[in-house]
Amino acid sequence: MFVGMAFFLVVTTFVPEPDFADTVVEGSTKQERKRLMMTGMIAAIGISLHNFPEGLVVYNSVLTGVCDEPMGEADMQSLSTIFEYMTQCMGRGLAVSAAIALHNIPEGMAVAMPIYASTGSKWKAMKW
């Protein structure tokens, strides 16, 4: 989720804003801005609750790797052996965690956009 918020900050920094974005924030009523802020907060809470089972999935996928036997202490002497163990035995967990990290980018943007629209502050959007 943090990567999505960081991506949002980069996009809002380097991509020029259209003129109507400023008028929406400044011309909005206090009630409209409050509603946008609540939308962002509810999205942040919902995505946070959604991330707990994702963490359990990553944990479980690392535990149920494809190795038949655990790596002993004698095997940990060689860097190539450790790398081979990690790629073969924890490959499923690494793939699942990479996929979840990629799908957290739009989730972070979904939280940051309503906060930014309600406050007009990129830094407040990044905090959420």
Short mmCIF file of C-alpha atoms in Angstrom, two decimals:
data_model
loop_
_atom_site.label_atom_id
_atom_site.label_comp_id
_atom_site.label_asym_id
_atom_site.label_seq_id
_atom_site.Cartn_x
_atom_site.Cartn_y
_atom_site.Cartn_z
CA MET A 1 0.00 0.00 0.00
CA PHE A 2 2.87 2.35 0.77
CA VAL A 3 4.29 1.86 -2.73
CA GLY A 4 0.96 2.97 -4.20
CA MET A 5 0.96 6.09 -2.08
CA ALA A 6 4.56 6.82 -3.06
CA PHE A 7 3.64 6.27 -6.71
CA PHE A 8 0.76 8.74 -6.25
CA LEU A 9 3.19 11.31 -4.82
CA VAL A 10 5.56 10.86 -7.77
CA VAL A 11 2.72 11.15 -10.27
CA THR A 12 1.31 14.28 -8.65
CA THR A 13 4.80 15.79 -8.50
CA PHE A 14 5.87 15.21 -12.09
CA VAL A 15 2.60 15.15 -14.02
CA PRO A 16 1.08 18.61 -14.38
CA GLU A 17 -2.34 19.00 -12.84
CA PRO A 18 -5.27 20.08 -14.95
CA ASP A 19 -6.84 23.38 -13.99
CA PHE A 20 -10.09 21.86 -12.75
CA ALA A 21 -8.30 19.97 -9.92
CA ASP A 22 -7.55 23.21 -8.08
CA THR A 23 -11.07 24.56 -8.45
CA VAL A 24 -12.59 21.33 -7.12
CA VAL A 25 -10.56 21.51 -3.89
CA GLU A 26 -10.91 25.26 -3.37
CA GLY A 27 -14.50 25.53 -4.57
CA SER A 28 -15.72 22.52 -2.60
CA THR A 29 -17.87 23.03 0.38
CA LYS A 30 -16.68 21.91 3.78
CA GLN A 31 -19.22 19.09 3.74
CA GLU A 32 -17.94 17.77 0.37
CA ARG A 33 -14.33 17.80 1.59
CA LYS A 34 -15.35 16.06 4.79
CA ARG A 35 -17.14 13.38 2.77
CA LEU A 36 -14.05 12.83 0.60
CA MET A 37 -11.88 12.57 3.72
CA MET A 38 -14.25 9.97 5.18
CA THR A 39 -14.12 8.04 1.90
CA GLY A 40 -10.34 7.91 2.10
CA MET A 41 -10.36 6.93 5.77
CA ILE A 42 -12.90 4.14 5.20
CA ALA A 43 -10.87 2.89 2.24
CA ALA A 44 -7.72 2.89 4.40
CA ILE A 45 -9.44 0.96 7.18
CA GLY A 46 -10.96 -1.54 4.75
CA ILE A 47 -7.67 -2.13 2.96
CA SER A 48 -5.87 -2.51 6.28
CA LEU A 49 -8.34 -5.21 7.30
CA HIS A 50 -7.91 -6.77 3.87
CA ASN A 51 -4.10 -6.88 4.30
CA PHE A 52 -4.23 -9.15 7.37
CA PRO A 53 -5.37 -12.26 5.43
CA GLU A 54 -2.86 -11.40 2.72
CA GLY A 55 -0.09 -11.58 5.30
CA LEU A 56 -1.38 -14.96 6.42
CA VAL A 57 -1.32 -16.17 2.82
CA VAL A 58 2.29 -15.07 2.35
CA TYR A 59 3.27 -16.69 5.66
CA ASN A 60 1.55 -19.95 4.73
CA SER A 61 3.04 -20.02 1.24
CA VAL A 62 6.54 -19.60 2.64
CA LEU A 63 5.96 -22.36 5.18
CA THR A 64 4.65 -24.79 2.59
CA GLY A 65 7.61 -24.52 0.26
CA VAL A 66 8.51 -27.25 -2.19
CA CYS A 67 11.56 -28.64 -0.32
CA ASP A 68 11.50 -32.14 1.06
CA GLU A 69 13.93 -31.53 3.91
CA PRO A 70 14.93 -28.44 5.86
CA MET A 71 18.32 -26.89 5.39
CA GLY A 72 20.82 -27.99 8.00
CA GLU A 73 23.45 -25.83 9.60
CA ALA A 74 26.22 -27.58 7.69
CA ASP A 75 24.55 -26.58 4.41
CA MET A 76 24.59 -22.88 5.28
CA GLN A 77 28.33 -22.51 4.61
CA SER A 78 28.04 -21.77 0.90
CA LEU A 79 26.27 -18.70 -0.45
CA SER A 80 25.23 -20.59 -3.58
CA THR A 81 23.60 -23.31 -1.44
CA ILE A 82 21.67 -20.71 0.53
CA PHE A 83 20.54 -18.99 -2.68
CA GLU A 84 19.47 -22.34 -4.18
CA TYR A 85 17.52 -23.17 -1.03
CA MET A 86 15.77 -19.80 -1.06
CA THR A 87 14.80 -20.00 -4.74
CA GLN A 88 13.61 -23.60 -4.59
CA CYS A 89 12.07 -23.80 -1.15
CA MET A 90 10.73 -20.33 -0.65
CA GLY A 91 10.01 -19.56 -4.29
CA ARG A 92 6.27 -19.87 -3.81
CA GLY A 93 6.32 -17.40 -0.92
CA LEU A 94 8.46 -14.94 -2.87
CA ALA A 95 6.13 -15.14 -5.86
CA VAL A 96 3.03 -14.63 -3.71
CA SER A 97 4.58 -11.71 -1.83
CA ALA A 98 5.67 -10.07 -5.10
CA ALA A 99 2.16 -10.44 -6.51
CA ILE A 100 0.60 -8.97 -3.37
CA ALA A 101 3.10 -6.10 -3.37
CA LEU A 102 2.16 -5.27 -6.97
CA HIS A 103 -1.54 -5.32 -6.27
CA ASN A 104 -1.04 -3.03 -3.25
CA ILE A 105 0.01 -0.18 -5.56
CA PRO A 106 -3.53 0.60 -6.80
CA GLU A 107 -4.83 0.08 -3.26
CA GLY A 108 -2.51 2.81 -2.01
CA MET A 109 -3.65 5.10 -4.79
CA ALA A 110 -7.28 4.39 -3.92
CA VAL A 111 -6.61 5.64 -0.40
CA ALA A 112 -4.44 8.61 -1.37
CA MET A 113 -6.68 10.11 -4.08
CA PRO A 114 -9.75 10.99 -1.97
CA ILE A 115 -7.54 12.32 0.84
CA TYR A 116 -5.66 14.50 -1.64
CA ALA A 117 -8.89 15.71 -3.21
CA SER A 118 -10.32 16.65 0.18
CA THR A 119 -7.25 18.34 1.66
CA GLY A 120 -5.28 19.49 -1.39
CA SER A 121 -2.13 18.33 0.41
CA LYS A 122 0.09 15.64 -1.11
CA TRP A 123 1.75 15.01 2.24
CA LYS A 124 -1.54 14.35 4.03
CA ALA A 125 -2.41 11.93 1.25
CA MET A 126 0.94 10.19 1.78
CA LYS A 127 0.35 9.86 5.54
CA TRP A 128 -2.79 7.83 5.02
#
